[in-house]
PDB file of C-alpha atoms in Angstrom:
ATOM      1  CA  MET A   1     107.607 130.044 180.632  1.00  0.00           C
ATOM      2  CA  ASN A   2     108.821 127.561 183.270  1.00  0.00           C
ATOM      3  CA  THR A   3     111.651 126.475 180.980  1.00  0.00           C
ATOM      4  CA  TRP A   4     112.852 130.060 180.632  1.00  0.00           C
ATOM      5  CA  ALA A   5     112.635 130.513 184.409  1.00  0.00           C
ATOM      6  CA  LEU A   6     114.772 127.387 184.864  1.00  0.00           C
ATOM      7  CA  ARG A   7     117.355 128.723 182.418  1.00  0.00           C
ATOM      8  CA  ALA A   8     117.500 132.085 184.157  1.00  0.00           C
ATOM      9  CA  LEU A   9     117.824 130.579 187.636  1.00  0.00           C
ATOM     10  CA  TRP A  10     120.545 128.152 186.619  1.00  0.00           C
ATOM     11  CA  ILE A  11     122.556 130.718 184.667  1.00  0.00           C
ATOM     12  CA  SER A  12     122.476 132.986 187.746  1.00  0.00           C
ATOM     13  CA  LEU A  13     124.019 130.369 190.050  1.00  0.00           C
ATOM     14  CA  PRO A  14     127.672 131.504 189.814  1.00  0.00           C
ATOM     15  CA  VAL A  15     126.536 134.872 191.198  1.00  0.00           C
ATOM     16  CA  THR A  16     123.745 133.769 193.531  1.00  0.00           C
ATOM     17  CA  ALA A  17     125.274 130.577 194.953  1.00  0.00           C
ATOM     18  CA  GLY A  18     128.975 130.733 194.092  1.00  0.00           C
ATOM     19  CA  SER A  19     130.021 132.474 197.296  1.00  0.00           C
ATOM     20  CA  ALA A  20     128.345 129.841 199.483  1.00  0.00           C
ATOM     21  CA  PHE A  21     130.289 127.034 197.799  1.00  0.00           C
ATOM     22  CA  ALA A  22     133.533 129.033 197.814  1.00  0.00           C
ATOM     23  CA  ASP A  23     133.273 129.785 201.539  1.00  0.00           C
ATOM     24  CA  ALA A  24     132.477 126.160 202.365  1.00  0.00           C
ATOM     25  CA  MET A  25     135.556 124.933 200.466  1.00  0.00           C
ATOM     26  CA  ALA A  26     137.921 127.674 201.662  1.00  0.00           C
ATOM     27  CA  PRO A  27     139.774 125.526 204.301  1.00  0.00           C
ATOM     28  CA  TRP A  28     140.265 122.605 201.896  1.00  0.00           C
ATOM     29  CA  ALA A  29     143.624 121.718 200.443  1.00  0.00           C
ATOM     30  CA  ASP A  30     144.337 122.945 196.926  1.00  0.00           C
ATOM     31  CA  ALA A  31     143.804 119.660 195.064  1.00  0.00           C
ATOM     32  CA  PRO A  32     140.351 118.686 196.421  1.00  0.00           C
ATOM     33  CA  ARG A  33     139.204 122.312 196.200  1.00  0.00           C
ATOM     34  CA  LEU A  34     140.237 122.481 192.532  1.00  0.00           C
ATOM     35  CA  VAL A  35     138.491 119.186 191.768  1.00  0.00           C
ATOM     36  CA  ALA A  36     135.308 120.290 193.542  1.00  0.00           C
ATOM     37  CA  THR A  37     135.374 123.634 191.722  1.00  0.00           C
ATOM     38  CA  ALA A  38     135.827 121.879 188.386  1.00  0.00           C
ATOM     39  CA  LEU A  39     132.904 119.582 189.163  1.00  0.00           C
ATOM     40  CA  LEU A  40     130.705 122.556 190.067  1.00  0.00           C
ATOM     41  CA  TRP A  41     131.508 124.296 186.799  1.00  0.00           C
ATOM     42  CA  ALA A  42     130.999 121.061 184.841  1.00  0.00           C
ATOM     43  CA  ALA A  43     127.591 120.569 186.474  1.00  0.00           C
ATOM     44  CA  TRP A  44     126.632 124.180 185.781  1.00  0.00           C
ATOM     45  CA  THR A  45     127.708 123.904 182.127  1.00  0.00           C
ATOM     46  CA  ALA A  46     125.893 120.599 181.634  1.00  0.00           C
ATOM     47  CA  VAL A  47     122.557 121.931 182.857  1.00  0.00           C
ATOM     48  CA  VAL A  48     122.910 125.221 180.976  1.00  0.00           C
ATOM     49  CA  PHE A  49     123.462 123.237 177.780  1.00  0.00           C
ATOM     50  CA  ALA A  50     120.615 120.849 178.663  1.00  0.00           C
ATOM     51  CA  THR A  51     118.136 123.686 179.154  1.00  0.00           C
ATOM     52  CA  LEU A  52     119.217 125.427 175.955  1.00  0.00           C
ATOM     53  CA  VAL A  53     119.038 122.233 173.871  1.00  0.00           C
ATOM     54  CA  PRO A  54     116.019 120.364 175.305  1.00  0.00           C
ATOM     55  CA  ARG A  55     116.068 116.693 174.390  1.00  0.00           C
ATOM     56  CA  PRO A  56     115.255 113.529 176.383  1.00  0.00           C
ATOM     57  CA  TRP A  57     118.897 113.315 177.504  1.00  0.00           C
ATOM     58  CA  SER A  58     118.585 116.928 178.672  1.00  0.00           C
ATOM     59  CA  LEU A  59     115.819 115.896 181.065  1.00  0.00           C
ATOM     60  CA  THR A  60     117.999 113.040 182.347  1.00  0.00           C
ATOM     61  CA  VAL A  61     120.924 115.401 182.976  1.00  0.00           C
ATOM     62  CA  THR A  62     118.694 117.919 184.742  1.00  0.00           C
ATOM     63  CA  ARG A  63     116.974 115.279 186.866  1.00  0.00           C
ATOM     64  CA  LEU A  64     120.363 114.038 188.048  1.00  0.00           C
ATOM     65  CA  VAL A  65     122.406 117.213 188.400  1.00  0.00           C
ATOM     66  CA  THR A  66     119.954 119.668 189.980  1.00  0.00           C
ATOM     67  CA  PRO A  67     119.118 117.504 193.044  1.00  0.00           C
ATOM     68  CA  ILE A  68     122.791 116.676 193.572  1.00  0.00           C
ATOM     69  CA  ALA A  69     123.607 120.398 193.413  1.00  0.00           C
ATOM     70  CA  LEU A  70     120.852 121.062 195.947  1.00  0.00           C
ATOM     71  CA  GLY A  71     122.389 118.460 198.254  1.00  0.00           C
ATOM     72  CA  ALA A  72     125.781 120.128 197.841  1.00  0.00           C
ATOM     73  CA  ALA A  73     124.266 123.504 198.779  1.00  0.00           C
ATOM     74  CA  MET A  74     122.763 121.972 201.924  1.00  0.00           C
ATOM     75  CA  ALA A  75     126.135 120.481 202.801  1.00  0.00           C
ATOM     76  CA  ALA A  76     127.793 123.879 202.264  1.00  0.00           C
ATOM     77  CA  LEU A  77     125.354 125.503 204.671  1.00  0.00           C
ATOM     78  CA  LEU A  78     125.900 122.787 207.277  1.00  0.00           C
ATOM     79  CA  THR A  79     129.649 123.427 207.318  1.00  0.00           C
ATOM     80  CA  GLY A  80     128.930 126.744 209.021  1.00  0.00           C
ATOM     81  CA  ARG A  81     131.518 128.488 206.863  1.00  0.00           C
ATOM     82  CA  ALA A  82     129.082 129.913 204.310  1.00  0.00           C
ATOM     83  CA  SER A  83     127.070 132.920 205.397  1.00  0.00           C
ATOM     84  CA  THR A  84     123.517 132.102 206.376  1.00  0.00           C
ATOM     85  CA  LEU A  85     122.069 134.421 203.752  1.00  0.00           C
ATOM     86  CA  ALA A  86     124.217 133.042 200.920  1.00  0.00           C
ATOM     87  CA  GLY A  87     123.622 129.448 201.981  1.00  0.00           C
ATOM     88  CA  TRP A  88     119.852 129.750 202.180  1.00  0.00           C
ATOM     89  CA  ALA A  89     119.727 131.746 198.938  1.00  0.00           C
ATOM     90  CA  ALA A  90     121.605 128.944 197.171  1.00  0.00           C
ATOM     91  CA  ILE A  91     119.279 126.320 198.649  1.00  0.00           C
ATOM     92  CA  ALA A  92     116.145 128.282 197.683  1.00  0.00           C
ATOM     93  CA  ILE A  93     117.276 128.846 194.093  1.00  0.00           C
ATOM     94  CA  LEU A  94     118.366 125.241 193.643  1.00  0.00           C
ATOM     95  CA  ALA A  95     115.147 123.916 195.185  1.00  0.00           C
ATOM     96  CA  ILE A  96     113.131 125.915 192.659  1.00  0.00           C
ATOM     97  CA  ALA A  97     115.415 124.671 189.878  1.00  0.00           C
ATOM     98  CA  VAL A  98     114.818 121.072 190.968  1.00  0.00           C
ATOM     99  CA  GLY A  99     111.059 121.618 190.837  1.00  0.00           C
ATOM    100  CA  LEU A 100     111.173 123.282 187.431  1.00  0.00           C
ATOM    101  CA  GLY A 101     113.696 120.870 185.945  1.00  0.00           C
ATOM    102  CA  THR A 102     112.324 117.517 187.020  1.00  0.00           C
ATOM    103  CA  ARG A 103     108.650 117.804 186.116  1.00  0.00           C
ATOM    104  CA  GLY A 104     105.990 119.791 184.286  1.00  0.00           C
ATOM    105  CA  GLU A 105     106.631 121.961 181.255  1.00  0.00           C
ATOM    106  CA  PHE A 106     110.359 121.260 180.966  1.00  0.00           C
ATOM    107  CA  ALA A 107     109.746 117.507 180.711  1.00  0.00           C
ATOM    108  CA  ARG A 108     107.336 118.042 177.811  1.00  0.00           C
ATOM    109  CA  THR A 109     109.710 120.512 176.145  1.00  0.00           C
ATOM    110  CA  CYS A 110     112.471 117.891 176.253  1.00  0.00           C
ATOM    111  CA  ALA A 111     110.167 115.175 174.940  1.00  0.00           C
ATOM    112  CA  GLN A 112     108.966 117.391 172.115  1.00  0.00           C
ATOM    113  CA  GLY A 113     112.545 118.276 171.244  1.00  0.00           C
ATOM    114  CA  ALA A 114     113.032 114.753 169.874  1.00  0.00           C
ATOM    115  CA  ALA A 115     109.702 114.593 168.024  1.00  0.00           C
ATOM    116  CA  TYR A 116     109.592 113.614 164.349  1.00  0.00           C
ATOM    117  CA  GLY A 117     107.398 115.582 161.981  1.00  0.00           C
ATOM    118  CA  ASP A 118     103.802 116.029 163.078  1.00  0.00           C
ATOM    119  CA  GLU A 119     104.149 114.452 166.536  1.00  0.00           C
ATOM    120  CA  GLU A 120     103.102 115.708 169.942  1.00  0.00           C
ATOM    121  CA  ARG A 121     104.768 113.967 172.870  1.00  0.00           C
ATOM    122  CA  PHE A 122     103.368 113.912 176.404  1.00  0.00           C
ATOM    123  CA  PRO A 123     105.643 112.480 179.129  1.00  0.00           C
ATOM    124  CA  LEU A 124     104.294 109.882 181.527  1.00  0.00           C
ATOM    125  CA  LYS A 125     104.479 110.579 185.245  1.00  0.00           C
ATOM    126  CA  VAL A 126     107.309 109.059 187.240  1.00  0.00           C
ATOM    127  CA  PRO A 127     105.859 106.188 189.322  1.00  0.00           C
ATOM    128  CA  PRO A 128     105.676 107.186 193.006  1.00  0.00           C
ATOM    129  CA  GLY A 129     107.609 104.114 194.117  1.00  0.00           C
ATOM    130  CA  VAL A 130     110.438 105.085 191.779  1.00  0.00           C
ATOM    131  CA  ALA A 131     110.306 108.792 192.647  1.00  0.00           C
ATOM    132  CA  LEU A 132     110.337 108.225 196.410  1.00  0.00           C
ATOM    133  CA  GLY A 133     112.505 105.127 196.617  1.00  0.00           C
ATOM    134  CA  ILE A 134     114.733 104.379 193.639  1.00  0.00           C
ATOM    135  CA  VAL A 135     115.497 107.907 192.403  1.00  0.00           C
ATOM    136  CA  PRO A 136     116.848 109.218 195.771  1.00  0.00           C
ATOM    137  CA  LEU A 137     119.042 106.131 196.027  1.00  0.00           C
ATOM    138  CA  ALA A 138     120.177 106.664 192.440  1.00  0.00           C
ATOM    139  CA  LEU A 139     121.159 110.242 193.241  1.00  0.00           C
ATOM    140  CA  VAL A 140     123.227 109.115 196.227  1.00  0.00           C
ATOM    141  CA  VAL A 141     124.990 106.488 194.108  1.00  0.00           C
ATOM    142  CA  VAL A 142     125.736 108.882 191.238  1.00  0.00           C
ATOM    143  CA  ALA A 143     126.917 111.617 193.613  1.00  0.00           C
ATOM    144  CA  SER A 144     129.201 109.120 195.375  1.00  0.00           C
ATOM    145  CA  ALA A 145     130.776 107.947 192.114  1.00  0.00           C
ATOM    146  CA  VAL A 146     131.020 111.266 190.291  1.00  0.00           C
ATOM    147  CA  VAL A 147     131.518 113.790 193.106  1.00  0.00           C
ATOM    148  CA  VAL A 148     132.610 112.288 196.423  1.00  0.00           C
ATOM    149  CA  ALA A 149     135.084 109.679 195.129  1.00  0.00           C
ATOM    150  CA  PRO A 150     137.082 112.127 192.928  1.00  0.00           C
ATOM    151  CA  ILE A 151     137.306 114.642 195.798  1.00  0.00           C
ATOM    152  CA  LEU A 152     138.535 111.925 198.168  1.00  0.00           C
ATOM    153  CA  LEU A 153     141.155 110.816 195.635  1.00  0.00           C
ATOM    154  CA  ALA A 154     142.274 114.411 195.112  1.00  0.00           C
ATOM    155  CA  GLY A 155     142.721 114.666 198.863  1.00  0.00           C
ATOM    156  CA  GLU A 156     144.901 111.538 198.748  1.00  0.00           C
ATOM    157  CA  ARG A 157     142.467 109.487 200.753  1.00  0.00           C
ATOM    158  CA  TRP A 158     143.273 106.618 198.461  1.00  0.00           C
ATOM    159  CA  ALA A 159     141.704 103.637 200.204  1.00  0.00           C
ATOM    160  CA  LEU A 160     138.316 105.253 200.800  1.00  0.00           C
ATOM    161  CA  GLY A 161     138.258 106.975 197.409  1.00  0.00           C
ATOM    162  CA  ILE A 162     139.147 103.851 195.422  1.00  0.00           C
ATOM    163  CA  ALA A 163     136.735 101.679 197.417  1.00  0.00           C
ATOM    164  CA  LEU A 164     133.895 104.142 196.879  1.00  0.00           C
ATOM    165  CA  LEU A 165     134.674 104.479 193.177  1.00  0.00           C
ATOM    166  CA  VAL A 166     134.821 100.712 192.632  1.00  0.00           C
ATOM    167  CA  LEU A 167     131.626 100.059 194.565  1.00  0.00           C
ATOM    168  CA  THR A 168     129.497 102.854 193.146  1.00  0.00           C
ATOM    169  CA  SER A 169     130.611 103.187 189.504  1.00  0.00           C
ATOM    170  CA  PRO A 170     128.764 100.077 188.210  1.00  0.00           C
ATOM    171  CA  LEU A 171     125.672 101.044 190.200  1.00  0.00           C
ATOM    172  CA  ALA A 172     125.897 104.602 188.889  1.00  0.00           C
ATOM    173  CA  PHE A 173     125.853 103.313 185.309  1.00  0.00           C
ATOM    174  CA  VAL A 174     122.735 101.245 186.000  1.00  0.00           C
ATOM    175  CA  THR A 175     120.932 104.034 187.820  1.00  0.00           C
ATOM    176  CA  ILE A 176     121.724 106.641 185.143  1.00  0.00           C
ATOM    177  CA  ARG A 177     120.273 104.241 182.575  1.00  0.00           C
ATOM    178  CA  LEU A 178     117.120 103.881 184.690  1.00  0.00           C
ATOM    179  CA  VAL A 179     116.715 107.641 185.075  1.00  0.00           C
ATOM    180  CA  HIS A 180     117.119 108.005 181.310  1.00  0.00           C
ATOM    181  CA  GLN A 181     114.394 105.416 180.746  1.00  0.00           C
ATOM    182  CA  LEU A 182     112.107 107.619 182.842  1.00  0.00           C
ATOM    183  CA  SER A 183     112.829 110.412 180.351  1.00  0.00           C
ATOM    184  CA  MET A 184     111.759 108.184 177.438  1.00  0.00           C
ATOM    185  CA  ARG A 185     108.212 107.390 178.588  1.00  0.00           C
ATOM    186  CA  TRP A 186     105.595 109.126 176.434  1.00  0.00           C
ATOM    187  CA  VAL A 187     102.132 109.145 174.980  1.00  0.00           C
ATOM    188  CA  VAL A 188     102.600 110.376 171.413  1.00  0.00           C
ATOM    189  CA  LEU A 189      99.921 111.798 169.134  1.00  0.00           C
ATOM    190  CA  VAL A 190     100.784 111.027 165.516  1.00  0.00           C
ATOM    191  CA  PRO A 191      98.858 111.502 162.256  1.00  0.00           C
ATOM    192  CA  ALA A 192      97.822 107.826 162.265  1.00  0.00           C
ATOM    193  CA  GLY A 193      96.554 107.784 165.861  1.00  0.00           C
ATOM    194  CA  LEU A 194      98.238 107.373 169.228  1.00  0.00           C
ATOM    195  CA  VAL A 195     101.486 105.720 170.314  1.00  0.00           C
ATOM    196  CA  ILE A 196     102.464 104.582 173.794  1.00  0.00           C
ATOM    197  CA  ALA A 197     106.228 104.387 174.306  1.00  0.00           C
ATOM    198  CA  ASP A 198     107.349 103.166 177.710  1.00  0.00           C
ATOM    199  CA  PRO A 199     110.600 101.205 178.040  1.00  0.00           C
ATOM    200  CA  LEU A 200     109.741 100.353 181.659  1.00  0.00           C
ATOM    201  CA  THR A 201     106.572  98.440 180.791  1.00  0.00           C
ATOM    202  CA  LEU A 202     106.706  97.729 177.033  1.00  0.00           C
ATOM    203  CA  THR A 203     109.410  96.166 174.881  1.00  0.00           C
ATOM    204  CA  ASP A 204     108.620  98.494 171.964  1.00  0.00           C
ATOM    205  CA  PRO A 205     106.369 101.498 171.267  1.00  0.00           C
ATOM    206  CA  VAL A 206     102.834 100.489 170.269  1.00  0.00           C
ATOM    207  CA  LEU A 207     100.723 102.330 167.682  1.00  0.00           C
ATOM    208  CA  PHE A 208      96.953 102.411 168.110  1.00  0.00           C
ATOM    209  CA  PRO A 209      95.389 103.591 164.816  1.00  0.00           C
ATOM    210  CA  ARG A 210      92.697 106.245 165.111  1.00  0.00           C
ATOM    211  CA  PRO A 211      89.915 104.118 163.525  1.00  0.00           C
ATOM    212  CA  HIS A 212      90.340 101.510 166.294  1.00  0.00           C
ATOM    213  CA  ILE A 213      90.211 104.020 169.171  1.00  0.00           C
ATOM    214  CA  MET A 214      86.733 104.006 170.697  1.00  0.00           C
ATOM    215  CA  GLY A 215      87.572 106.614 173.308  1.00  0.00           C
ATOM    216  CA  LEU A 216      90.290 108.372 175.287  1.00  0.00           C
ATOM    217  CA  GLY A 217      89.463 110.042 178.565  1.00  0.00           C
ATOM    218  CA  PRO A 218      90.163 110.412 182.279  1.00  0.00           C
ATOM    219  CA  ALA A 219      90.269 107.309 184.485  1.00  0.00           C
ATOM    220  CA  ASP A 220      88.932 107.210 188.020  1.00  0.00           C
ATOM    221  CA  PRO A 221      92.011 106.633 190.248  1.00  0.00           C
ATOM    222  CA  SER A 222      89.838 105.132 193.005  1.00  0.00           C
ATOM    223  CA  ARG A 223      88.458 102.346 190.813  1.00  0.00           C
ATOM    224  CA  ARG A 224      90.274  99.094 190.270  1.00  0.00           C
ATOM    225  CA  PRO A 225      90.907  98.410 186.559  1.00  0.00           C
ATOM    226  CA  PRO A 226      88.717  95.658 185.106  1.00  0.00           C
ATOM    227  CA  ASP A 227      90.188  92.228 184.524  1.00  0.00           C
ATOM    228  CA  GLY A 228      92.046  92.101 181.235  1.00  0.00           C
ATOM    229  CA  ALA A 229      92.971  95.801 181.223  1.00  0.00           C
ATOM    230  CA  CYS A 230      96.596  96.705 180.520  1.00  0.00           C
ATOM    231  CA  ASP A 231      97.617  98.972 183.378  1.00  0.00           C
ATOM    232  CA  LEU A 232     100.858 100.830 182.535  1.00  0.00           C
ATOM    233  CA  ARG A 233     100.626 103.394 185.350  1.00  0.00           C
ATOM    234  CA  LEU A 234     103.045 101.668 187.775  1.00  0.00           C
ATOM    235  CA  GLY A 235     101.162 103.136 190.715  1.00  0.00           C
ATOM    236  CA  ALA A 236     100.810 106.688 189.346  1.00  0.00           C
ATOM    237  CA  SER A 237      97.003 106.712 189.379  1.00  0.00           C
ATOM    238  CA  PHE A 238      96.048 110.376 189.821  1.00  0.00           C
ATOM    239  CA  GLY A 239      95.536 112.151 186.522  1.00  0.00           C
ATOM    240  CA  SER A 240      95.498 108.889 184.602  1.00  0.00           C
ATOM    241  CA  CYS A 241      93.798 108.310 181.249  1.00  0.00           C
ATOM    242  CA  ALA A 242      92.034 105.286 179.790  1.00  0.00           C
ATOM    243  CA  LEU A 243      92.375 104.283 176.150  1.00  0.00           C
ATOM    244  CA  LEU A 244      89.505 102.098 174.900  1.00  0.00           C
ATOM    245  CA  LEU A 245      89.894 100.135 171.653  1.00  0.00           C
ATOM    246  CA  ASP A 246      87.261  98.457 169.491  1.00  0.00           C
ATOM    247  CA  ASP A 247      88.957  95.072 169.878  1.00  0.00           C
ATOM    248  CA  ASP A 248      91.803  93.378 171.713  1.00  0.00           C
ATOM    249  CA  ALA A 249      95.240  94.468 170.529  1.00  0.00           C
ATOM    250  CA  PRO A 250      98.482  92.528 170.993  1.00  0.00           C
ATOM    251  CA  ILE A 251     100.764  94.260 173.494  1.00  0.00           C
ATOM    252  CA  ILE A 252     104.201  92.990 174.473  1.00  0.00           C
ATOM    253  CA  ARG A 253     104.683  93.739 178.171  1.00  0.00           C
ATOM    254  CA  ARG A 254     108.163  93.876 179.646  1.00  0.00           C
ATOM    255  CA  VAL A 255     108.378  91.339 182.464  1.00  0.00           C
ATOM    256  CA  ARG A 256     111.774  90.761 184.086  1.00  0.00           C
ATOM    257  CA  ARG A 257     113.609  91.960 180.944  1.00  0.00           C
ATOM    258  CA  GLU A 258     111.584  89.643 178.733  1.00  0.00           C
ATOM    259  CA  GLY A 259     108.596  90.262 176.477  1.00  0.00           C
ATOM    260  CA  VAL A 260     105.234  88.705 177.298  1.00  0.00           C
ATOM    261  CA  THR A 261     102.419  89.135 174.772  1.00  0.00           C
ATOM    262  CA  ILE A 262      98.991  89.989 176.137  1.00  0.00           C
ATOM    263  CA  GLN A 263      95.696  90.954 174.509  1.00  0.00           C
ATOM    264  CA  ALA A 264      93.816  94.010 175.784  1.00  0.00           C
ATOM    265  CA  ASN A 265      91.286  96.548 174.563  1.00  0.00           C
ATOM    266  CA  LEU A 266      91.691  98.900 177.547  1.00  0.00           C
ATOM    267  CA  LEU A 267      94.960 100.568 178.509  1.00  0.00           C
ATOM    268  CA  LEU A 268      95.684 102.893 181.410  1.00  0.00           C
ATOM    269  CA  VAL A 269      98.480 105.489 181.410  1.00  0.00           C
ATOM    270  CA  THR A 270      99.239 108.643 183.410  1.00  0.00           C
ATOM    271  CA  PRO A 271     100.543 111.578 181.347  1.00  0.00           C
ATOM    272  CA  THR A 272     101.897 114.639 183.105  1.00  0.00           C
ATOM    273  CA  ALA A 273      99.526 116.952 181.215  1.00  0.00           C
ATOM    274  CA  ALA A 274      96.340 114.915 180.802  1.00  0.00           C
ATOM    275  CA  PRO A 275      93.975 117.851 180.035  1.00  0.00           C
ATOM    276  CA  LEU A 276      96.297 119.113 177.302  1.00  0.00           C
ATOM    277  CA  LEU A 277      96.669 115.596 175.897  1.00  0.00           C
ATOM    278  CA  LEU A 278      92.888 115.215 175.664  1.00  0.00           C
ATOM    279  CA  GLU A 279      92.518 118.646 174.083  1.00  0.00           C
ATOM    280  CA  ARG A 280      95.138 117.912 171.436  1.00  0.00           C
ATOM    281  CA  ALA A 281      93.741 114.407 170.836  1.00  0.00           C
ATOM    282  CA  ARG A 282      90.305 115.908 170.152  1.00  0.00           C
ATOM    283  CA  ALA A 283      91.873 118.338 167.688  1.00  0.00           C
ATOM    284  CA  ARG A 284      93.354 115.328 165.888  1.00  0.00           C
ATOM    285  CA  ARG A 285      89.917 113.723 165.522  1.00  0.00           C
ATOM    286  CA  ILE A 286      90.432 111.102 168.238  1.00  0.00           C
ATOM    287  CA  HIS A 287      87.216 110.468 170.122  1.00  0.00           C
ATOM    288  CA  VAL A 288      87.626 111.981 173.589  1.00  0.00           C
ATOM    289  CA  ARG A 289      85.198 111.293 176.405  1.00  0.00           C
ATOM    290  CA  THR A 290      84.853 113.616 179.383  1.00  0.00           C
ATOM    291  CA  GLU A 291      83.609 111.097 181.960  1.00  0.00           C
TER     292      GLU A 291
END
């Protein structure tokens, strides 16, 4: 239902928010106004397509574009040229779109869109340090490279536009790659057992066969993991799950772009829909504990 609400809100933007952007850009010269208008339509088209064809890349596009669009709506309101009603309506609709498009049901829909056969994919939560620190910076960098620099160049502000483009383009590439990695972090239920795929913490997905799973259940976020546990939560402790194995399993952790092999029989992860994960794991004959 949330995915359909996101689609409806985003498709409505030309009507509900278009006037606010048009009024804000009205005094601009023709060239920068045309570039900004083209960028707005490109952003709108990209997210429409992403919501209609949910895949991991769709989540990446939505996580990048919707917050940048919200920032643009705030900037349009601050110009004082857009009507107060139109400006706040655009901000409200885009704020809801950001909430629907960057977490919850839409993230799982995108993950499931790339599933093979009898798989069920459950996204992992974005680490709080990344969500509050790196992602906002990434949005500023991408917006500077993709939005601000082209508008400056169209307005013939060559020195500032070229400098901004040269400085931010390499960083934008790196940050887009990081945001996409956040879209590729999953716990996957497969016929053979359970897979953890997390390019931020593991070099490769790891399969844990059902016969070797002693239990899967909620983890107490207030308790420190025991020594020897493999903690893949990256600070996202609330709603986390613990996977207990019957023996140590080899796990290749990603440490400074290199793989380091460790042995662990307890792993900690934080899926976005832990209760649903446990329910579906039980249905697949994985032993699920409630405490």
